Amino acid sequence: MRNLIIVFMLVMVTAVLAGCQPKVVITPHRPVASAKPPVTVEMDVKGKGKIVMELSAEKAPETTSRIGTLVKEGFYNGQRVHRVEGWVIQWGDPQSKEKDWAKLPVGTQGSGVQLPFEANDMPMDRGTVAMASTGAGVGGDSQIFILKQGMSQLQGGYAVFGTVTEGMEVADKIVRGDEIAMKVVEK
């Protein structure tokens, strides 16, 4: 009987000690979604300086990809800024490369690829880079604008896809007809 009590006590102590061990939980591996890195684009405004823009592949992936491709292909090189107002500068119409561009309906053409409208929460502040389009809520093609001042009334109507990180003082000096060249800055 005494041996039975000792065996019983050993079983009980073992059970108590086993319950004190940390519970091991095996969870399946789930890769963390990596943020898409931004695309940095540099625009040289002939005789005025450079503007550096960071395009958000996270917030506007299709727009950023398409504009990055156009920049790499040299689509914007030799174009002219065709719209300058107190609050905005705009470019991206290939007609602006023509000798008599000022007589053409510049601001009406693009690359020929309509992009989807990529709404997001990026603000319409000074230095915002967004797609020009035929109307609010419509995706653009190749025409881009930079805001020289905040325009909250445009929020949600145009696809914002980047911000100016350097060179807003250059943007402030741009006049209609200034020639540009653009390149993607590899990091």
PDB file of C-alpha atoms in Angstrom:
ATOM      1  CA  MET A   1       0.000   0.000   0.000  1.00  0.00           C
ATOM      2  CA  ARG A   2       2.854   2.305   0.872  1.00  0.00           C
ATOM      3  CA  ASN A   3       4.370   1.780  -2.615  1.00  0.00           C
ATOM      4  CA  LEU A   4       1.031   2.555  -4.185  1.00  0.00           C
ATOM      5  CA  ILE A   5       0.845   5.888  -2.314  1.00  0.00           C
ATOM      6  CA  ILE A   6       4.415   6.784  -3.400  1.00  0.00           C
ATOM      7  CA  VAL A   7       3.642   5.961  -7.044  1.00  0.00           C
ATOM      8  CA  PHE A   8       0.420   7.984  -6.814  1.00  0.00           C
ATOM      9  CA  MET A   9       2.319  10.975  -5.349  1.00  0.00           C
ATOM     10  CA  LEU A  10       4.979  10.771  -8.082  1.00  0.00           C
ATOM     11  CA  VAL A  11       2.312  10.748 -10.785  1.00  0.00           C
ATOM     12  CA  MET A  12       0.612  13.788  -9.191  1.00  0.00           C
ATOM     13  CA  VAL A  13       3.887  15.759  -8.873  1.00  0.00           C
ATOM     14  CA  THR A  14       4.758  14.942 -12.500  1.00  0.00           C
ATOM     15  CA  ALA A  15       1.324  16.098 -13.646  1.00  0.00           C
ATOM     16  CA  VAL A  16       1.620  19.380 -11.716  1.00  0.00           C
ATOM     17  CA  LEU A  17       5.120  20.046 -13.076  1.00  0.00           C
ATOM     18  CA  ALA A  18       4.026  19.242 -16.639  1.00  0.00           C
ATOM     19  CA  GLY A  19       1.262  21.834 -16.307  1.00  0.00           C
ATOM     20  CA  CYS A  20       3.848  24.517 -15.443  1.00  0.00           C
ATOM     21  CA  GLN A  21       5.618  24.219 -18.795  1.00  0.00           C
ATOM     22  CA  PRO A  22       4.922  26.990 -21.315  1.00  0.00           C
ATOM     23  CA  LYS A  23       2.465  26.035 -24.013  1.00  0.00           C
ATOM     24  CA  VAL A  24       4.062  25.754 -27.443  1.00  0.00           C
ATOM     25  CA  VAL A  25       1.856  27.090 -30.206  1.00  0.00           C
ATOM     26  CA  ILE A  26       2.870  26.517 -33.782  1.00  0.00           C
ATOM     27  CA  THR A  27       1.502  29.139 -36.147  1.00  0.00           C
ATOM     28  CA  PRO A  28       1.754  28.972 -39.907  1.00  0.00           C
ATOM     29  CA  HIS A  29       4.193  31.393 -41.567  1.00  0.00           C
ATOM     30  CA  ARG A  30       2.418  34.350 -43.072  1.00  0.00           C
ATOM     31  CA  PRO A  31       4.698  36.665 -45.000  1.00  0.00           C
ATOM     32  CA  VAL A  32       4.283  40.299 -44.061  1.00  0.00           C
ATOM     33  CA  ALA A  33       3.091  42.367 -46.990  1.00  0.00           C
ATOM     34  CA  SER A  34       5.995  44.596 -47.871  1.00  0.00           C
ATOM     35  CA  ALA A  35       5.296  48.205 -48.697  1.00  0.00           C
ATOM     36  CA  LYS A  36       5.927  49.082 -52.302  1.00  0.00           C
ATOM     37  CA  PRO A  37       8.906  51.434 -52.426  1.00  0.00           C
ATOM     38  CA  PRO A  38       8.342  54.914 -53.829  1.00  0.00           C
ATOM     39  CA  VAL A  39       9.684  55.886 -57.243  1.00  0.00           C
ATOM     40  CA  THR A  40      11.870  58.999 -57.317  1.00  0.00           C
ATOM     41  CA  VAL A  41      11.693  61.114 -60.460  1.00  0.00           C
ATOM     42  CA  GLU A  42      13.800  64.144 -61.276  1.00  0.00           C
ATOM     43  CA  MET A  43      12.555  66.825 -63.658  1.00  0.00           C
ATOM     44  CA  ASP A  44      15.087  69.209 -65.158  1.00  0.00           C
ATOM     45  CA  VAL A  45      13.506  72.511 -66.150  1.00  0.00           C
ATOM     46  CA  LYS A  46      15.814  73.970 -68.794  1.00  0.00           C
ATOM     47  CA  GLY A  47      17.659  76.992 -67.429  1.00  0.00           C
ATOM     48  CA  LYS A  48      15.809  76.959 -64.098  1.00  0.00           C
ATOM     49  CA  GLY A  49      16.838  73.900 -62.102  1.00  0.00           C
ATOM     50  CA  LYS A  50      15.569  70.546 -60.907  1.00  0.00           C
ATOM     51  CA  ILE A  51      12.409  69.341 -59.220  1.00  0.00           C
ATOM     52  CA  VAL A  52      12.535  65.995 -57.386  1.00  0.00           C
ATOM     53  CA  MET A  53       9.268  64.108 -56.965  1.00  0.00           C
ATOM     54  CA  GLU A  54       8.552  60.999 -54.925  1.00  0.00           C
ATOM     55  CA  LEU A  55       5.797  58.924 -56.515  1.00  0.00           C
ATOM     56  CA  SER A  56       3.761  56.646 -54.264  1.00  0.00           C
ATOM     57  CA  ALA A  57       3.634  53.097 -55.593  1.00  0.00           C
ATOM     58  CA  GLU A  58       1.752  52.216 -52.411  1.00  0.00           C
ATOM     59  CA  LYS A  59      -1.121  54.714 -52.825  1.00  0.00           C
ATOM     60  CA  ALA A  60      -1.331  54.806 -56.639  1.00  0.00           C
ATOM     61  CA  PRO A  61       0.417  51.699 -58.008  1.00  0.00           C
ATOM     62  CA  GLU A  62      -0.879  51.746 -61.591  1.00  0.00           C
ATOM     63  CA  THR A  63      -0.352  55.481 -62.052  1.00  0.00           C
ATOM     64  CA  THR A  64       3.146  55.362 -60.553  1.00  0.00           C
ATOM     65  CA  SER A  65       4.085  52.370 -62.706  1.00  0.00           C
ATOM     66  CA  ARG A  66       2.797  53.950 -65.924  1.00  0.00           C
ATOM     67  CA  ILE A  67       4.372  57.367 -65.297  1.00  0.00           C
ATOM     68  CA  GLY A  68       7.650  55.656 -64.325  1.00  0.00           C
ATOM     69  CA  THR A  69       7.582  53.749 -67.618  1.00  0.00           C
ATOM     70  CA  LEU A  70       6.881  56.916 -69.631  1.00  0.00           C
ATOM     71  CA  VAL A  71       9.748  58.700 -67.879  1.00  0.00           C
ATOM     72  CA  LYS A  72      12.149  55.810 -68.570  1.00  0.00           C
ATOM     73  CA  GLU A  73      11.078  55.763 -72.234  1.00  0.00           C
ATOM     74  CA  GLY A  74      11.843  59.493 -72.552  1.00  0.00           C
ATOM     75  CA  PHE A  75       8.218  60.428 -73.270  1.00  0.00           C
ATOM     76  CA  TYR A  76       8.472  63.722 -71.368  1.00  0.00           C
ATOM     77  CA  ASN A  77      11.925  64.752 -72.615  1.00  0.00           C
ATOM     78  CA  GLY A  78      11.706  67.864 -74.779  1.00  0.00           C
ATOM     79  CA  GLN A  79       8.120  68.602 -73.807  1.00  0.00           C
ATOM     80  CA  ARG A  80       7.100  72.039 -72.613  1.00  0.00           C
ATOM     81  CA  VAL A  81       5.063  73.058 -69.621  1.00  0.00           C
ATOM     82  CA  HIS A  82       1.798  74.049 -71.298  1.00  0.00           C
ATOM     83  CA  ARG A  83      -0.241  75.350 -68.380  1.00  0.00           C
ATOM     84  CA  VAL A  84       0.893  77.734 -65.673  1.00  0.00           C
ATOM     85  CA  GLU A  85      -1.492  79.493 -63.337  1.00  0.00           C
ATOM     86  CA  GLY A  86      -0.988  80.939 -59.876  1.00  0.00           C
ATOM     87  CA  TRP A  87      -1.862  77.624 -58.262  1.00  0.00           C
ATOM     88  CA  VAL A  88      -0.682  74.971 -60.763  1.00  0.00           C
ATOM     89  CA  ILE A  89       1.826  73.925 -63.431  1.00  0.00           C
ATOM     90  CA  GLN A  90       0.967  71.181 -65.941  1.00  0.00           C
ATOM     91  CA  TRP A  91       2.765  69.176 -68.624  1.00  0.00           C
ATOM     92  CA  GLY A  92       2.506  65.840 -70.411  1.00  0.00           C
ATOM     93  CA  ASP A  93       1.021  66.597 -73.845  1.00  0.00           C
ATOM     94  CA  PRO A  94       3.381  65.319 -76.576  1.00  0.00           C
ATOM     95  CA  GLN A  95       2.152  68.092 -78.913  1.00  0.00           C
ATOM     96  CA  SER A  96       4.232  70.496 -76.822  1.00  0.00           C
ATOM     97  CA  LYS A  97       7.364  69.099 -78.520  1.00  0.00           C
ATOM     98  CA  GLU A  98       6.231  70.485 -81.879  1.00  0.00           C
ATOM     99  CA  LYS A  99       7.897  73.596 -83.311  1.00  0.00           C
ATOM    100  CA  ASP A 100       4.593  75.501 -83.510  1.00  0.00           C
ATOM    101  CA  TRP A 101       3.250  73.992 -80.274  1.00  0.00           C
ATOM    102  CA  ALA A 102       1.734  77.280 -79.071  1.00  0.00           C
ATOM    103  CA  LYS A 103      -0.698  77.234 -82.032  1.00  0.00           C
ATOM    104  CA  LEU A 104      -1.838  73.683 -81.276  1.00  0.00           C
ATOM    105  CA  PRO A 105      -4.562  72.641 -78.825  1.00  0.00           C
ATOM    106  CA  VAL A 106      -1.913  71.655 -76.264  1.00  0.00           C
ATOM    107  CA  GLY A 107      -3.426  70.014 -73.219  1.00  0.00           C
ATOM    108  CA  THR A 108      -5.687  67.724 -75.239  1.00  0.00           C
ATOM    109  CA  GLN A 109      -3.357  64.806 -76.028  1.00  0.00           C
ATOM    110  CA  GLY A 110      -1.506  62.134 -74.098  1.00  0.00           C
ATOM    111  CA  SER A 111       0.287  58.824 -74.474  1.00  0.00           C
ATOM    112  CA  GLY A 112      -2.851  56.989 -75.573  1.00  0.00           C
ATOM    113  CA  VAL A 113      -3.230  54.854 -72.435  1.00  0.00           C
ATOM    114  CA  GLN A 114      -6.129  55.763 -70.142  1.00  0.00           C
ATOM    115  CA  LEU A 115      -5.328  55.012 -66.492  1.00  0.00           C
ATOM    116  CA  PRO A 116      -7.871  54.020 -63.855  1.00  0.00           C
ATOM    117  CA  PHE A 117      -8.797  56.633 -61.281  1.00  0.00           C
ATOM    118  CA  GLU A 118      -6.838  55.730 -58.136  1.00  0.00           C
ATOM    119  CA  ALA A 119      -8.539  57.573 -55.292  1.00  0.00           C
ATOM    120  CA  ASN A 120      -6.537  57.785 -52.073  1.00  0.00           C
ATOM    121  CA  ASP A 121      -6.049  59.906 -48.966  1.00  0.00           C
ATOM    122  CA  MET A 122      -2.992  61.853 -50.160  1.00  0.00           C
ATOM    123  CA  PRO A 123      -3.746  65.560 -49.606  1.00  0.00           C
ATOM    124  CA  MET A 124      -3.994  68.316 -52.217  1.00  0.00           C
ATOM    125  CA  ASP A 125      -1.289  70.448 -50.580  1.00  0.00           C
ATOM    126  CA  ARG A 126       1.446  72.646 -52.018  1.00  0.00           C
ATOM    127  CA  GLY A 127       3.849  70.297 -53.817  1.00  0.00           C
ATOM    128  CA  THR A 128       1.237  67.644 -54.589  1.00  0.00           C
ATOM    129  CA  VAL A 129       1.827  65.715 -57.829  1.00  0.00           C
ATOM    130  CA  ALA A 130      -1.405  64.507 -59.459  1.00  0.00           C
ATOM    131  CA  MET A 131      -2.869  63.342 -62.755  1.00  0.00           C
ATOM    132  CA  ALA A 132      -4.640  65.857 -64.949  1.00  0.00           C
ATOM    133  CA  SER A 133      -7.753  64.389 -66.527  1.00  0.00           C
ATOM    134  CA  THR A 134     -10.889  65.252 -68.437  1.00  0.00           C
ATOM    135  CA  GLY A 135     -12.847  65.658 -65.229  1.00  0.00           C
ATOM    136  CA  ALA A 136     -13.074  64.932 -61.548  1.00  0.00           C
ATOM    137  CA  GLY A 137     -12.998  61.218 -60.754  1.00  0.00           C
ATOM    138  CA  VAL A 138     -11.670  60.249 -64.190  1.00  0.00           C
ATOM    139  CA  GLY A 139      -8.288  58.577 -64.540  1.00  0.00           C
ATOM    140  CA  GLY A 140      -5.646  60.450 -66.493  1.00  0.00           C
ATOM    141  CA  ASP A 141      -3.226  59.488 -69.249  1.00  0.00           C
ATOM    142  CA  SER A 142       0.153  61.238 -69.249  1.00  0.00           C
ATOM    143  CA  GLN A 143      -0.579  64.807 -68.180  1.00  0.00           C
ATOM    144  CA  ILE A 144       0.678  65.686 -64.719  1.00  0.00           C
ATOM    145  CA  PHE A 145       0.276  68.722 -62.517  1.00  0.00           C
ATOM    146  CA  ILE A 146       2.050  70.111 -59.462  1.00  0.00           C
ATOM    147  CA  LEU A 147       0.128  72.311 -57.055  1.00  0.00           C
ATOM    148  CA  LYS A 148       1.872  75.569 -56.204  1.00  0.00           C
ATOM    149  CA  GLN A 149      -0.595  76.058 -53.357  1.00  0.00           C
ATOM    150  CA  GLY A 150      -3.012  73.855 -51.444  1.00  0.00           C
ATOM    151  CA  MET A 151      -6.325  73.192 -53.195  1.00  0.00           C
ATOM    152  CA  SER A 152      -8.484  71.174 -50.805  1.00  0.00           C
ATOM    153  CA  GLN A 153     -11.474  71.656 -53.124  1.00  0.00           C
ATOM    154  CA  LEU A 154      -9.771  69.265 -55.574  1.00  0.00           C
ATOM    155  CA  GLN A 155      -9.500  66.522 -52.923  1.00  0.00           C
ATOM    156  CA  GLY A 156     -10.941  63.251 -54.172  1.00  0.00           C
ATOM    157  CA  GLY A 157     -11.419  64.533 -57.706  1.00  0.00           C
ATOM    158  CA  TYR A 158      -7.955  63.923 -59.140  1.00  0.00           C
ATOM    159  CA  ALA A 159      -5.572  61.023 -58.612  1.00  0.00           C
ATOM    160  CA  VAL A 160      -2.744  62.203 -56.363  1.00  0.00           C
ATOM    161  CA  PHE A 161       0.308  59.998 -56.786  1.00  0.00           C
ATOM    162  CA  GLY A 162       3.263  61.918 -55.419  1.00  0.00           C
ATOM    163  CA  THR A 163       4.853  64.916 -53.767  1.00  0.00           C
ATOM    164  CA  VAL A 164       7.661  67.295 -54.580  1.00  0.00           C
ATOM    165  CA  THR A 165      10.519  66.596 -52.158  1.00  0.00           C
ATOM    166  CA  GLU A 166      12.983  69.137 -53.570  1.00  0.00           C
ATOM    167  CA  GLY A 167      12.751  72.125 -55.867  1.00  0.00           C
ATOM    168  CA  MET A 168       9.439  73.850 -55.176  1.00  0.00           C
ATOM    169  CA  GLU A 169      11.335  77.119 -55.642  1.00  0.00           C
ATOM    170  CA  VAL A 170      12.006  75.937 -59.216  1.00  0.00           C
ATOM    171  CA  ALA A 171       8.321  75.107 -59.699  1.00  0.00           C
ATOM    172  CA  ASP A 172       7.459  78.640 -58.584  1.00  0.00           C
ATOM    173  CA  LYS A 173       9.675  80.079 -61.380  1.00  0.00           C
ATOM    174  CA  ILE A 174       8.259  77.978 -64.228  1.00  0.00           C
ATOM    175  CA  VAL A 175       6.531  79.808 -67.064  1.00  0.00           C
ATOM    176  CA  ARG A 176       4.470  78.474 -69.950  1.00  0.00           C
ATOM    177  CA  GLY A 177       6.804  77.072 -72.606  1.00  0.00           C
ATOM    178  CA  ASP A 178       9.644  76.002 -70.303  1.00  0.00           C
ATOM    179  CA  GLU A 179      11.251  72.844 -71.683  1.00  0.00           C
ATOM    180  CA  ILE A 180      11.646  69.795 -69.451  1.00  0.00           C
ATOM    181  CA  ALA A 181      13.461  66.477 -69.280  1.00  0.00           C
ATOM    182  CA  MET A 182      12.652  63.750 -66.762  1.00  0.00           C
ATOM    183  CA  LYS A 183      14.446  60.701 -65.418  1.00  0.00           C
ATOM    184  CA  VAL A 184      13.872  58.044 -62.777  1.00  0.00           C
ATOM    185  CA  VAL A 185      16.466  58.263 -60.014  1.00  0.00           C
ATOM    186  CA  GLU A 186      17.714  54.774 -59.191  1.00  0.00           C
ATOM    187  CA  LYS A 187      18.450  54.201 -55.510  1.00  0.00           C
TER     188      LYS A 187
END
